[in-house]
PDB file of C-alpha atoms in Angstrom:
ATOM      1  CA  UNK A   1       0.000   0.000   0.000  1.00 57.00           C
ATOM      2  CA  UNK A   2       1.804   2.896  -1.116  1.00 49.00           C
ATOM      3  CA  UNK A   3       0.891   6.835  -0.756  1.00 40.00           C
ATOM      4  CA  UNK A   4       2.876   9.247  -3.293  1.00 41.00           C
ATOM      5  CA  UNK A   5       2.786  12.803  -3.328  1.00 36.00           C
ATOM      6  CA  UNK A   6       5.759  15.241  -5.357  1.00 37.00           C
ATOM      7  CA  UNK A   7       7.927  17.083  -3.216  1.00 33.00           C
ATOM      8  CA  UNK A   8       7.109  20.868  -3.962  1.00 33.00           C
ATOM      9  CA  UNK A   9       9.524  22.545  -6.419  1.00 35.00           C
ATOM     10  CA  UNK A  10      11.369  25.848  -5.833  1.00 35.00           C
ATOM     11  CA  UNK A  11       9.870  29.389  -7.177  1.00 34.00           C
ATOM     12  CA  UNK A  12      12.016  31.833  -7.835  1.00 39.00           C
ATOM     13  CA  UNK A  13      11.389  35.347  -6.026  1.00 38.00           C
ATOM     14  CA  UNK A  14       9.891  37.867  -7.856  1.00 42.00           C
ATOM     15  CA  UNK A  15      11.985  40.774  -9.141  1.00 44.00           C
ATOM     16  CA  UNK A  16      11.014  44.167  -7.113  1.00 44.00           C
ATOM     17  CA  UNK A  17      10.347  45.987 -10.010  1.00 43.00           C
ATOM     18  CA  UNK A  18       8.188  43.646 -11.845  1.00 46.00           C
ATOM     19  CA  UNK A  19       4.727  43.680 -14.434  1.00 50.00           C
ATOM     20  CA  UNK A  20       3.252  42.017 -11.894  1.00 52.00           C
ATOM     21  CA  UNK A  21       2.888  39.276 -14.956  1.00 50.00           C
ATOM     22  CA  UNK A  22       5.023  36.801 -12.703  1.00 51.00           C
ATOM     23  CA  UNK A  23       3.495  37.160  -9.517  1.00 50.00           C
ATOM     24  CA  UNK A  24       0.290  37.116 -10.976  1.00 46.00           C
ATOM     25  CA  UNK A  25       0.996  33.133 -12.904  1.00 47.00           C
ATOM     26  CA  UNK A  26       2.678  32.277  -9.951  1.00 47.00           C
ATOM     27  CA  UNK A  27      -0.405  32.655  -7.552  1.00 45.00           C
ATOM     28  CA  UNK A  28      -2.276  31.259 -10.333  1.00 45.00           C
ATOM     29  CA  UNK A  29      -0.037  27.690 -10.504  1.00 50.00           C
ATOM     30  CA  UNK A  30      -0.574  27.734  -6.279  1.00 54.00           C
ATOM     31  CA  UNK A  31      -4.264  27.776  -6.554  1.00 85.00           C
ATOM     32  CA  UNK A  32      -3.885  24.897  -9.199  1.00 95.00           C
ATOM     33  CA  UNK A  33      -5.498  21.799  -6.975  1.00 97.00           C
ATOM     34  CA  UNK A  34      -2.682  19.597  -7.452  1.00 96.00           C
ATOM     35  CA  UNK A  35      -0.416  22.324  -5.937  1.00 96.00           C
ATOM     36  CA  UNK A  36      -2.445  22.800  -3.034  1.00 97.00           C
ATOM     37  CA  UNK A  37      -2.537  19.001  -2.688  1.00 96.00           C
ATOM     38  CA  UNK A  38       1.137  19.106  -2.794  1.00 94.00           C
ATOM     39  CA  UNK A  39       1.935  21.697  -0.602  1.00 95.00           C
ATOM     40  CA  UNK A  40      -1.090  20.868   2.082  1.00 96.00           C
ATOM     41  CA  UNK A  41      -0.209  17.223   2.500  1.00 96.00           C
ATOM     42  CA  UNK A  42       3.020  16.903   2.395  1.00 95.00           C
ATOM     43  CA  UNK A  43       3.518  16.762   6.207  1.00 96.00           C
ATOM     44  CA  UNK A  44       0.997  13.890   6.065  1.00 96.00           C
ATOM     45  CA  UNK A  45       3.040  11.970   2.890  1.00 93.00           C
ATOM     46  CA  UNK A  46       6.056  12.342   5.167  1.00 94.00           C
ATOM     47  CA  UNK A  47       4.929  10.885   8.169  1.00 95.00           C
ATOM     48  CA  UNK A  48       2.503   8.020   6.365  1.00 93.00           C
ATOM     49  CA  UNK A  49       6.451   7.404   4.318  1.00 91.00           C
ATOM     50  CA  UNK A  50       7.567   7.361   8.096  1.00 93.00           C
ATOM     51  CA  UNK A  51       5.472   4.296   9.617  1.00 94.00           C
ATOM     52  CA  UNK A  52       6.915   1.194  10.819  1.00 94.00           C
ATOM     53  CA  UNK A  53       4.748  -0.981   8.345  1.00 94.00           C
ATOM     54  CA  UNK A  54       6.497   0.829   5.161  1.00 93.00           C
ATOM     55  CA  UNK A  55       9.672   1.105   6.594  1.00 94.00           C
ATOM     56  CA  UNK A  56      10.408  -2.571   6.819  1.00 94.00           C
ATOM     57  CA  UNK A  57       8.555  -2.937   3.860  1.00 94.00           C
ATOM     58  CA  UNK A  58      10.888  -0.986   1.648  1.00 92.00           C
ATOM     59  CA  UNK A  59      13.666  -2.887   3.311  1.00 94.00           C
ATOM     60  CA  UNK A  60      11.712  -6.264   2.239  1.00 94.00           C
ATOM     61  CA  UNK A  61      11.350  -7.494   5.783  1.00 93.00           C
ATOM     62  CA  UNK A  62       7.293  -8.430   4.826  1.00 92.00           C
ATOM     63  CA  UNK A  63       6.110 -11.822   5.578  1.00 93.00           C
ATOM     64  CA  UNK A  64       3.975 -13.189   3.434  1.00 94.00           C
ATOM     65  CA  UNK A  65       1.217 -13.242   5.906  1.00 93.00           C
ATOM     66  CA  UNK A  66       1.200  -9.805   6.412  1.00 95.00           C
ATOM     67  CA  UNK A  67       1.464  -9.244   2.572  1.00 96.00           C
ATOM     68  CA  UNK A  68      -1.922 -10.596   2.774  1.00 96.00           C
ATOM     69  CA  UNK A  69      -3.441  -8.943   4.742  1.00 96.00           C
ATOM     70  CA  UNK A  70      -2.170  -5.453   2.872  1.00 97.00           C
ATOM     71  CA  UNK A  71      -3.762  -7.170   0.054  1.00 97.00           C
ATOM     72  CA  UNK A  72      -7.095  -7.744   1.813  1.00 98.00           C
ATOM     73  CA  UNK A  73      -7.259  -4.336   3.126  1.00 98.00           C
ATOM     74  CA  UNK A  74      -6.164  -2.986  -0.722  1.00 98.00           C
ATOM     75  CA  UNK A  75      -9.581  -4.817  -1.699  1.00 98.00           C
ATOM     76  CA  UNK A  76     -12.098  -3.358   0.469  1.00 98.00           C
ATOM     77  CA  UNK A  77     -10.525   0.019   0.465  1.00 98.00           C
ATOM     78  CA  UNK A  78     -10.956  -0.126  -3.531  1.00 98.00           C
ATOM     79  CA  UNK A  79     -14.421  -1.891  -3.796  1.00 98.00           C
ATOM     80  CA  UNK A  80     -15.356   1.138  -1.643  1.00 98.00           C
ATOM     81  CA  UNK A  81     -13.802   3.870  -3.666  1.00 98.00           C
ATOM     82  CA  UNK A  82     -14.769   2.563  -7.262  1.00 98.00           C
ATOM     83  CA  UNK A  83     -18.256   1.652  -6.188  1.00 98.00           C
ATOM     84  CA  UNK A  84     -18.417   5.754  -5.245  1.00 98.00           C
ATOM     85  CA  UNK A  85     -16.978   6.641  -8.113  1.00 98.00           C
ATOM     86  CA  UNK A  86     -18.926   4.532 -10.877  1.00 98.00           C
ATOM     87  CA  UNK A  87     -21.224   6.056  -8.601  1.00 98.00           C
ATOM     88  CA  UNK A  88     -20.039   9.480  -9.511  1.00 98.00           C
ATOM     89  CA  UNK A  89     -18.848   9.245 -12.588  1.00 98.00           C
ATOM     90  CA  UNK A  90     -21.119  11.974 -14.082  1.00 98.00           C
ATOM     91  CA  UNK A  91     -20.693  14.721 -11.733  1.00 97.00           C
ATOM     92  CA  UNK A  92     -19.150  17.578 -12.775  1.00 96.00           C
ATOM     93  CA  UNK A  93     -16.516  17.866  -9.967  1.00 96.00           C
ATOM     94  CA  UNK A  94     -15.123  14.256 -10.572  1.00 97.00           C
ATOM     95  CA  UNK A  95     -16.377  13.140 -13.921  1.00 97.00           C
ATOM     96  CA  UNK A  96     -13.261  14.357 -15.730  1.00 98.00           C
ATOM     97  CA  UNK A  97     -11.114  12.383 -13.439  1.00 98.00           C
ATOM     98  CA  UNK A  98     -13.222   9.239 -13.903  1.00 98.00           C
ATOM     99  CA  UNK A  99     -10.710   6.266 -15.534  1.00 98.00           C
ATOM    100  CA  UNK A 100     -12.069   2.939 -14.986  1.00 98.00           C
ATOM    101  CA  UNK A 101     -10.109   1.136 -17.805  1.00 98.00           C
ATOM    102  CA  UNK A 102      -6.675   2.700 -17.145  1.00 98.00           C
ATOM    103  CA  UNK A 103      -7.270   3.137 -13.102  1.00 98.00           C
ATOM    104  CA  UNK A 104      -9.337   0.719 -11.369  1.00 98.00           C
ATOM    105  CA  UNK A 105      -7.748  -1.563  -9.348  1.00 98.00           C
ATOM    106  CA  UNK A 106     -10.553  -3.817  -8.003  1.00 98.00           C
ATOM    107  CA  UNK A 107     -10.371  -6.484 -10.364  1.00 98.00           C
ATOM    108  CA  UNK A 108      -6.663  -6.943 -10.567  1.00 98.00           C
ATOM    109  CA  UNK A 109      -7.432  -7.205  -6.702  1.00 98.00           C
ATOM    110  CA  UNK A 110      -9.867  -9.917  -7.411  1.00 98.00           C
ATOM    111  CA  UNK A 111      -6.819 -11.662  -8.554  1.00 98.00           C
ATOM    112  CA  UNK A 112      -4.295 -11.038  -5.734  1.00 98.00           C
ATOM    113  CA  UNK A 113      -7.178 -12.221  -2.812  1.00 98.00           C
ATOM    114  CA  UNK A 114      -8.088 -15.858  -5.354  1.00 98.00           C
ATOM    115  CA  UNK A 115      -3.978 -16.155  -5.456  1.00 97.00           C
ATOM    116  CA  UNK A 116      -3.408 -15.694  -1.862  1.00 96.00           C
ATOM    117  CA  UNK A 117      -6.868 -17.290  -0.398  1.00 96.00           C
ATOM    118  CA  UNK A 118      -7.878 -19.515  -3.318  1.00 95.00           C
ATOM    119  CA  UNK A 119     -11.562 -20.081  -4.689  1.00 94.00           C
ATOM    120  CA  UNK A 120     -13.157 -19.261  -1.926  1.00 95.00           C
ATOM    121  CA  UNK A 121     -11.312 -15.840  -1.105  1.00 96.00           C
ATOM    122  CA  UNK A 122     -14.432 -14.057  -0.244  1.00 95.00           C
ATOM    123  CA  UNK A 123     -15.714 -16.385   2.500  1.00 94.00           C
ATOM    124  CA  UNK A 124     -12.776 -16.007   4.090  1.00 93.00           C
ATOM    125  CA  UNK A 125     -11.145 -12.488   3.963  1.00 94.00           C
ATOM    126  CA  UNK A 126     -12.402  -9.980   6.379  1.00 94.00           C
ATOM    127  CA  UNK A 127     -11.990  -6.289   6.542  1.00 97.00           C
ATOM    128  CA  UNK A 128     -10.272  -4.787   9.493  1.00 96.00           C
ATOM    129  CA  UNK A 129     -11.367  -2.176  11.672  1.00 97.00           C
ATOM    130  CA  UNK A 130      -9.102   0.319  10.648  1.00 97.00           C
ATOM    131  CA  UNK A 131      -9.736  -0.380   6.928  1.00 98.00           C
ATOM    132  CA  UNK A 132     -13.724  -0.619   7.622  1.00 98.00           C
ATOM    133  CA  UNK A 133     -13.713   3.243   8.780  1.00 98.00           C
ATOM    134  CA  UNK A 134     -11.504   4.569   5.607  1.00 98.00           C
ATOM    135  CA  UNK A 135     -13.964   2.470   3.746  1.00 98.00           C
ATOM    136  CA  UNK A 136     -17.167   3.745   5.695  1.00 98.00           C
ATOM    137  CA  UNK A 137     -15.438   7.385   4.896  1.00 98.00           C
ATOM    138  CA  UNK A 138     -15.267   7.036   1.458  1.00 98.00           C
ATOM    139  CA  UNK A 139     -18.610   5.811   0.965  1.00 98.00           C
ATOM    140  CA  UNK A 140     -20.146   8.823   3.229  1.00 98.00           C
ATOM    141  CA  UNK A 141     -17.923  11.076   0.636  1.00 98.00           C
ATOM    142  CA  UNK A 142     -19.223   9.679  -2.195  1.00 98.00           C
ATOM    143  CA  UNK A 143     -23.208   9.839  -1.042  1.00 98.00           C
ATOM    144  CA  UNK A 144     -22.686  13.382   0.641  1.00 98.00           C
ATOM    145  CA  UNK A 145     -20.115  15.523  -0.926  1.00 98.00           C
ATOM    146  CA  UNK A 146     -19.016  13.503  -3.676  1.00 97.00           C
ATOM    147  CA  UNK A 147     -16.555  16.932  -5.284  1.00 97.00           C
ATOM    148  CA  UNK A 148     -14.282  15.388  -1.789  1.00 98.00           C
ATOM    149  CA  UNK A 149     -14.046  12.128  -3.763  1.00 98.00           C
ATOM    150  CA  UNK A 150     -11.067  13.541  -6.009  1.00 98.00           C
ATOM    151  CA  UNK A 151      -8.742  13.685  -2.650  1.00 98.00           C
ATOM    152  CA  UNK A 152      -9.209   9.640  -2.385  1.00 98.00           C
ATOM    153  CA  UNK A 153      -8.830   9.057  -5.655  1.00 98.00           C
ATOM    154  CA  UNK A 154      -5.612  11.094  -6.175  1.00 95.00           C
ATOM    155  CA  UNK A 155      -4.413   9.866  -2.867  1.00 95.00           C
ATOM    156  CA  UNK A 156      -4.354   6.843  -4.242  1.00 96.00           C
ATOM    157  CA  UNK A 157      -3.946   6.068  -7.809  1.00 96.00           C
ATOM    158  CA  UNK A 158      -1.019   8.214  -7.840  1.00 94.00           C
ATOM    159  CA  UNK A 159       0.580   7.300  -5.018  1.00 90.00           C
ATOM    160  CA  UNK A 160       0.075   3.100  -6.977  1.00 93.00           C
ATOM    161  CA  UNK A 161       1.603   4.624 -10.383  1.00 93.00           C
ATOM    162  CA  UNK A 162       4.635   5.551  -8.248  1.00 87.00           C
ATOM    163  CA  UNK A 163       5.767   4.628  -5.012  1.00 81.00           C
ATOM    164  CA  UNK A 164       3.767   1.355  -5.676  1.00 81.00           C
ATOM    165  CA  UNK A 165       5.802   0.217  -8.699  1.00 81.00           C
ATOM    166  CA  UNK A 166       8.653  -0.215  -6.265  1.00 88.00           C
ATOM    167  CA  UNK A 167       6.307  -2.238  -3.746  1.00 90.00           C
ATOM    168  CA  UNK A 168       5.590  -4.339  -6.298  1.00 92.00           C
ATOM    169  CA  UNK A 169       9.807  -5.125  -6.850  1.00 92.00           C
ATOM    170  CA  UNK A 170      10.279  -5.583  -2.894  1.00 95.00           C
ATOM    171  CA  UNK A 171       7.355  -7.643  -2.703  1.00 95.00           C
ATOM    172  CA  UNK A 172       8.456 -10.204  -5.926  1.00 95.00           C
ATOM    173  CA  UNK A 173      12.091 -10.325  -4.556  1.00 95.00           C
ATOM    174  CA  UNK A 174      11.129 -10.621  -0.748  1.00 96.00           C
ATOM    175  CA  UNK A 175       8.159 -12.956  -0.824  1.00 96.00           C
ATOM    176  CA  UNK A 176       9.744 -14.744  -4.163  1.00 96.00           C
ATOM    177  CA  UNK A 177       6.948 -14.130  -5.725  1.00 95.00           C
ATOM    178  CA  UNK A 178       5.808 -15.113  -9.598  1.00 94.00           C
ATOM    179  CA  UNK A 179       8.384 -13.039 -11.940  1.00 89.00           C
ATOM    180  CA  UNK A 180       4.464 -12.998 -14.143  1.00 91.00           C
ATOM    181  CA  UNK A 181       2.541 -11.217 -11.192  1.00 94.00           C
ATOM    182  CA  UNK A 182       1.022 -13.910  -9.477  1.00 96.00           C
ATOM    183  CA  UNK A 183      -0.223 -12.018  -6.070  1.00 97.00           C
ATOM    184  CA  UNK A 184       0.715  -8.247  -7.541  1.00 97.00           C
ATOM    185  CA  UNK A 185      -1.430  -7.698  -9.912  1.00 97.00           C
ATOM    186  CA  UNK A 186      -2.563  -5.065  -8.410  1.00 97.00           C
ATOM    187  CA  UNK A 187       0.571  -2.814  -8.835  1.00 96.00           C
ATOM    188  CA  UNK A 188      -0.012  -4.047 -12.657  1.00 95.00           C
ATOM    189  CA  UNK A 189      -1.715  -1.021 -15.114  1.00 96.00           C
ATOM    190  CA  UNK A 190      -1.898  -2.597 -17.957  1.00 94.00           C
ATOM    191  CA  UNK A 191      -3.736   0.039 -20.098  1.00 96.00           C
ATOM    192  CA  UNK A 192      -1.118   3.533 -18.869  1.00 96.00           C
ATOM    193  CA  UNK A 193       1.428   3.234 -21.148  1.00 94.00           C
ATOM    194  CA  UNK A 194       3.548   5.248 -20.002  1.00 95.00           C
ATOM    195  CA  UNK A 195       3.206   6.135 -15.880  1.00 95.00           C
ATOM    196  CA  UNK A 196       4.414  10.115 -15.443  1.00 95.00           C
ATOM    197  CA  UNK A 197       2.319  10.758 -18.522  1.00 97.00           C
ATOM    198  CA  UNK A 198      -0.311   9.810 -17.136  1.00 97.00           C
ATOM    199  CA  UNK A 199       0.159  11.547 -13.623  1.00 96.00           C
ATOM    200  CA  UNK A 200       0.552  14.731 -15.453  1.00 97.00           C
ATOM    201  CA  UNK A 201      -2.293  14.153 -17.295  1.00 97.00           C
ATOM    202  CA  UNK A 202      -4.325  13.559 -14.864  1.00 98.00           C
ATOM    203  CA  UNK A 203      -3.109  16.747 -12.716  1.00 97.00           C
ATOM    204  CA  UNK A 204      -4.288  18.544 -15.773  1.00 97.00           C
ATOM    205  CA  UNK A 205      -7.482  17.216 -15.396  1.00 97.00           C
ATOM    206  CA  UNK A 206      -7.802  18.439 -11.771  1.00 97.00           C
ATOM    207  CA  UNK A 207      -6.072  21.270 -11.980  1.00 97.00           C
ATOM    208  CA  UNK A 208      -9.477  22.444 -14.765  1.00 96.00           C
ATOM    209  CA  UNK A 209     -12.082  20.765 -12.122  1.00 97.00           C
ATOM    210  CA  UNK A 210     -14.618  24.264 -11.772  1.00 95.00           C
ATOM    211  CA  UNK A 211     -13.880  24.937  -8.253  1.00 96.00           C
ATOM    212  CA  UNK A 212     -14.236  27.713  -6.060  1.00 95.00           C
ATOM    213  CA  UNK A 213     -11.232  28.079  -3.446  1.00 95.00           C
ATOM    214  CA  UNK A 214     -12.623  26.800  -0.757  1.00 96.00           C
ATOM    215  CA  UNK A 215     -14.042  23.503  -2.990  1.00 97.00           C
ATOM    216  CA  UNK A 216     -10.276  22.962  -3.250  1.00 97.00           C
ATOM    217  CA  UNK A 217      -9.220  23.395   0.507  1.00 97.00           C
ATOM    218  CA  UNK A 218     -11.614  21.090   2.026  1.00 98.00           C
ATOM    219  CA  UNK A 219     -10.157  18.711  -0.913  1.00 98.00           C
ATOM    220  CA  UNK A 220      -7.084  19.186   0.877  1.00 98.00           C
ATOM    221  CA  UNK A 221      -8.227  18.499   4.240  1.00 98.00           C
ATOM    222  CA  UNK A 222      -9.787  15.245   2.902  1.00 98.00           C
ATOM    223  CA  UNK A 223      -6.984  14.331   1.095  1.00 98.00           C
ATOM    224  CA  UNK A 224      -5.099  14.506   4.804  1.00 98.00           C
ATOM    225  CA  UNK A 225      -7.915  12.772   6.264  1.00 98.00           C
ATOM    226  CA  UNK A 226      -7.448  10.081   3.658  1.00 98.00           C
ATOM    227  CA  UNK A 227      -3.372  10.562   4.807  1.00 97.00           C
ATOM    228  CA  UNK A 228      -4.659   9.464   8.387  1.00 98.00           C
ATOM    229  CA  UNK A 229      -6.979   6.774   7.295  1.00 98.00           C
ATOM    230  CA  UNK A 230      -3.896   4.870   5.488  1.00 97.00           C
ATOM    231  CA  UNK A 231      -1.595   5.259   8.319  1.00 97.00           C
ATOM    232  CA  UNK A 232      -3.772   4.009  10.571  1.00 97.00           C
ATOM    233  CA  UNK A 233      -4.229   0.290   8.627  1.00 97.00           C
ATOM    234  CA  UNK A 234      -0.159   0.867   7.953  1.00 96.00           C
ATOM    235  CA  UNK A 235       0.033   1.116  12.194  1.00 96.00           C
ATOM    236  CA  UNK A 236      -2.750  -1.928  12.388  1.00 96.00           C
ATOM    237  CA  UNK A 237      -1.200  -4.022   9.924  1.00 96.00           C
ATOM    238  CA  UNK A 238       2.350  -3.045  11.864  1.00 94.00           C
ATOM    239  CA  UNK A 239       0.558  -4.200  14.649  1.00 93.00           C
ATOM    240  CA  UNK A 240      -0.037  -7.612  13.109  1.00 92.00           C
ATOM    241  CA  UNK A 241       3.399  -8.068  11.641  1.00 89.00           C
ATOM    242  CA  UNK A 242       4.601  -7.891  15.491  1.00 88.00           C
ATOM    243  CA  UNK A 243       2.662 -11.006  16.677  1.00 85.00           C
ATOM    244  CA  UNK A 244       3.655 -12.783  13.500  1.00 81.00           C
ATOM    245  CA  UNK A 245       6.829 -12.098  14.369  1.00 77.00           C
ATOM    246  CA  UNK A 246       6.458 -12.898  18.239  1.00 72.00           C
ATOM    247  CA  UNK A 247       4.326 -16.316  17.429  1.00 64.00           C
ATOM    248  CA  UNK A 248       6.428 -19.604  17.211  1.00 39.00           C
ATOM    249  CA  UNK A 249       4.029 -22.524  15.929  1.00 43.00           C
ATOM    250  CA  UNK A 250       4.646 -25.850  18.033  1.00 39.00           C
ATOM    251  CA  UNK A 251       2.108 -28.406  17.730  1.00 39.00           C
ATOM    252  CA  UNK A 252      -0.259 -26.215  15.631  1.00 48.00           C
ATOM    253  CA  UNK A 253      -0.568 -24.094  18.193  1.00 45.00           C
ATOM    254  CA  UNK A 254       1.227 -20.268  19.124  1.00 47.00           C
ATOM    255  CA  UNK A 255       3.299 -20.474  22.021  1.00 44.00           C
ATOM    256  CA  UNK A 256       2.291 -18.287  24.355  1.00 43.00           C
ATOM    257  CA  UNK A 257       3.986 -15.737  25.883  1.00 42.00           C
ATOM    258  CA  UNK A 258       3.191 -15.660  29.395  1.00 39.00           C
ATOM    259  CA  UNK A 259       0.903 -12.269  29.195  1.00 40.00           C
ATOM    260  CA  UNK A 260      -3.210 -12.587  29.718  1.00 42.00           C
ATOM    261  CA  UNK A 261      -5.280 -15.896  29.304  1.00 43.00           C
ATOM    262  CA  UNK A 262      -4.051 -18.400  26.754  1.00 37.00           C
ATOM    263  CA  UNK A 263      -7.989 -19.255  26.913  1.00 41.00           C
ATOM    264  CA  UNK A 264      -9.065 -16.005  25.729  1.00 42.00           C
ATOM    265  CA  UNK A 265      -7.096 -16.297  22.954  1.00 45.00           C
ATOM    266  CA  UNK A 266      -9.833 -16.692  19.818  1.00 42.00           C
ATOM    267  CA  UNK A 267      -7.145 -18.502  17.839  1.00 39.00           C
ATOM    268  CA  UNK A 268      -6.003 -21.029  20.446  1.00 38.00           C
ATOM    269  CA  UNK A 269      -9.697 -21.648  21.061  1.00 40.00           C
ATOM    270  CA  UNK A 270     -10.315 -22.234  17.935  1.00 41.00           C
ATOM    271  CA  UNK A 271      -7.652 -24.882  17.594  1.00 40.00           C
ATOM    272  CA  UNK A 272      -8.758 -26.643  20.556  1.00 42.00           C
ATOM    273  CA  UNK A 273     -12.653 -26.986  18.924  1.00 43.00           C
ATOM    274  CA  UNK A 274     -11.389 -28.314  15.472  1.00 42.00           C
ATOM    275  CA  UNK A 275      -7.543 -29.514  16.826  1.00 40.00           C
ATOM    276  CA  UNK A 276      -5.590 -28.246  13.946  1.00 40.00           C
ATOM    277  CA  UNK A 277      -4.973 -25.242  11.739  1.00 41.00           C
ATOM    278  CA  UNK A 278      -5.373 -23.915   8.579  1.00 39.00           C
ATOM    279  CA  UNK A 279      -3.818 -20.963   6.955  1.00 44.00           C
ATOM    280  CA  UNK A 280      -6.604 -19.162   6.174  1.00 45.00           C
ATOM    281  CA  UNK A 281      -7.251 -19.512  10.740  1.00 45.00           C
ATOM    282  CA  UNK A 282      -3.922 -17.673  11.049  1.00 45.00           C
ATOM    283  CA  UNK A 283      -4.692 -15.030   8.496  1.00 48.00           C
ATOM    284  CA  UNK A 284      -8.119 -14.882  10.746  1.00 50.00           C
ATOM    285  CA  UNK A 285      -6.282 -14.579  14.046  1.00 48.00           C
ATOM    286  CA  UNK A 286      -4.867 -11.555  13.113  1.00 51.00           C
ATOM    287  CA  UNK A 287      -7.669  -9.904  11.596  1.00 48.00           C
ATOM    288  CA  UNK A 288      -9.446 -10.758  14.926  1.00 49.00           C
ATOM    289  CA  UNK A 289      -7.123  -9.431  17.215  1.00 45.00           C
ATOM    290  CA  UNK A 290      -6.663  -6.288  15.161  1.00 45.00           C
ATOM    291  CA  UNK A 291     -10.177  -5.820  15.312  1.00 45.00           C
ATOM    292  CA  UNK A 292      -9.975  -6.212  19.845  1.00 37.00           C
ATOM    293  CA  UNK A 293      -6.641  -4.063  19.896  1.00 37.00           C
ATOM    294  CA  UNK A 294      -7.999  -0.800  17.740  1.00 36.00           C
TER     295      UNK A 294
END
């Protein structure tokens, strides 16, 4: 899961005997959206850049467990936004922005969860609590003030046409993963040729969206909400990659570690009822005891 906003670029300072030409395209480019995006969330790029999860998953220290669950929480964050956009698709404040063919990640998702889980993916996966309220977000933008839609959406698809690319690398080479995209075919845009093009396309697009000022700064302000939503599943799923990392399997069961009731454990009493273990349990464990910790 990968976030990607441009680092601002420098502006020279106006001459003091000027036209007033200069200062007058220069406020102009500033009031651009994807300039205010830029500028008003790169404080929140920085620290989502900063979290444990993507940390040690730039460094390739991912299990493939947890790389599952990333996956799982990629497809209910993106059922969610492309059901709100199809949604949306012909209003005036997003409509321009609307991609399906060369964006849409949900069915290359589709792929990933029948890789990881098998045929019966969806009986299985389950959405997390910290992915359920970005998702429960996005749908209340998309009924209710669907112009805030463009700050999920740019969030991100851009952030997958860039920082993602080199998920998708780490992930192959750390989890040895298919070489032909088995399990990352979401990072996969087959119809964008060419990946800046289409970024700066796209900024075009935004940057003509009809919007009034303040349209574009509570754009921002979602867009930093939508900053907060992804670090908290990055801190959740963090949270998860510490008990994979702390559980050692003996017997089919977790050893445990001396802190709170073994009994109340939902995995370990759910390996006592059916006396073995499945991966899909473990995957469950987690998404259980994310759901008690938040």
């Amino acid at each position: 899961m990968s976030v990607e906003l441009e680092t601002s670029e420098g502006v020279d300072e106006p001459e003091e005997k000027s036209s007033g030409a200069p200062e007058k395209e220069n406020h102009t480019r500033m009031a651009d959206l994807s300039e205010l995006l830029k500028e008003g969330t790169k404080e929140a790029h920085d620290r989502a850049e900063s979290t444990q999860f993507v940390k040690d998953f730039l460094k390739g220290n991912i299990r493939k467990e947890l790389f599952k669950l990333a996956t799982t929480a990629l497809y209910f964050t993106y059922s969610a936004l492309e059901e709100e956009m199809d949604r949306n698709k012909d209003h005036p404040a997003f409509a321009p922005l609307y991609f399906p063919t060369e964006l849409h990640r949900k069915e290359a998702l589709v792929k990933d969860m029948e890789y990881f889980y098998g045929g019966d993916w969806e009986e299985q996966a389950q959405c997390s609590e910290a992915t359920r309220k970005y998702v429960e977000r996005i749908h209340y933008v998309g009924q209710n003030e669907p112009e805030l839609l463009v700050a999920h959406a740019y969030t991100r698809y851009m952030g997958d046409l860039s920082g993602g690319q080199v998920l998708k690398k780490v992930a192959q080479r750390a989890l040895k993963l298919p070489s032909t995209g088995e399990g990352t075919q979401f990072y996969l845009f087959e119809n964008v040729d060419n990946a800046q093009q289409f970024k700066q396309f796209y900024r075009a697009r935004m940057n003509a969206l009809d919007l009034n000022l303040e349209t574009k700064e509570k754009i921002v302000e979602e867009a930093n909400k939508a900053f907060e939503y992804n670090m908290q599943v990055f801190n959740e799923l963090d949270q998860a990659g510490s008990l994979l990392a702390k559980e050692t399997l003996a017997d089919g069961l977790p050893v445990h570690d001396g802190k709170g009731d073994v009994r109340k454990c939902p995995y370990y009493s759910g390996e006592q009822d059916k006396g073995g273990k499945t991966s899909f349990q473990v995957y469950k464990l987690y998404a259980r005891l994310l759901r008690v910790a938040a």
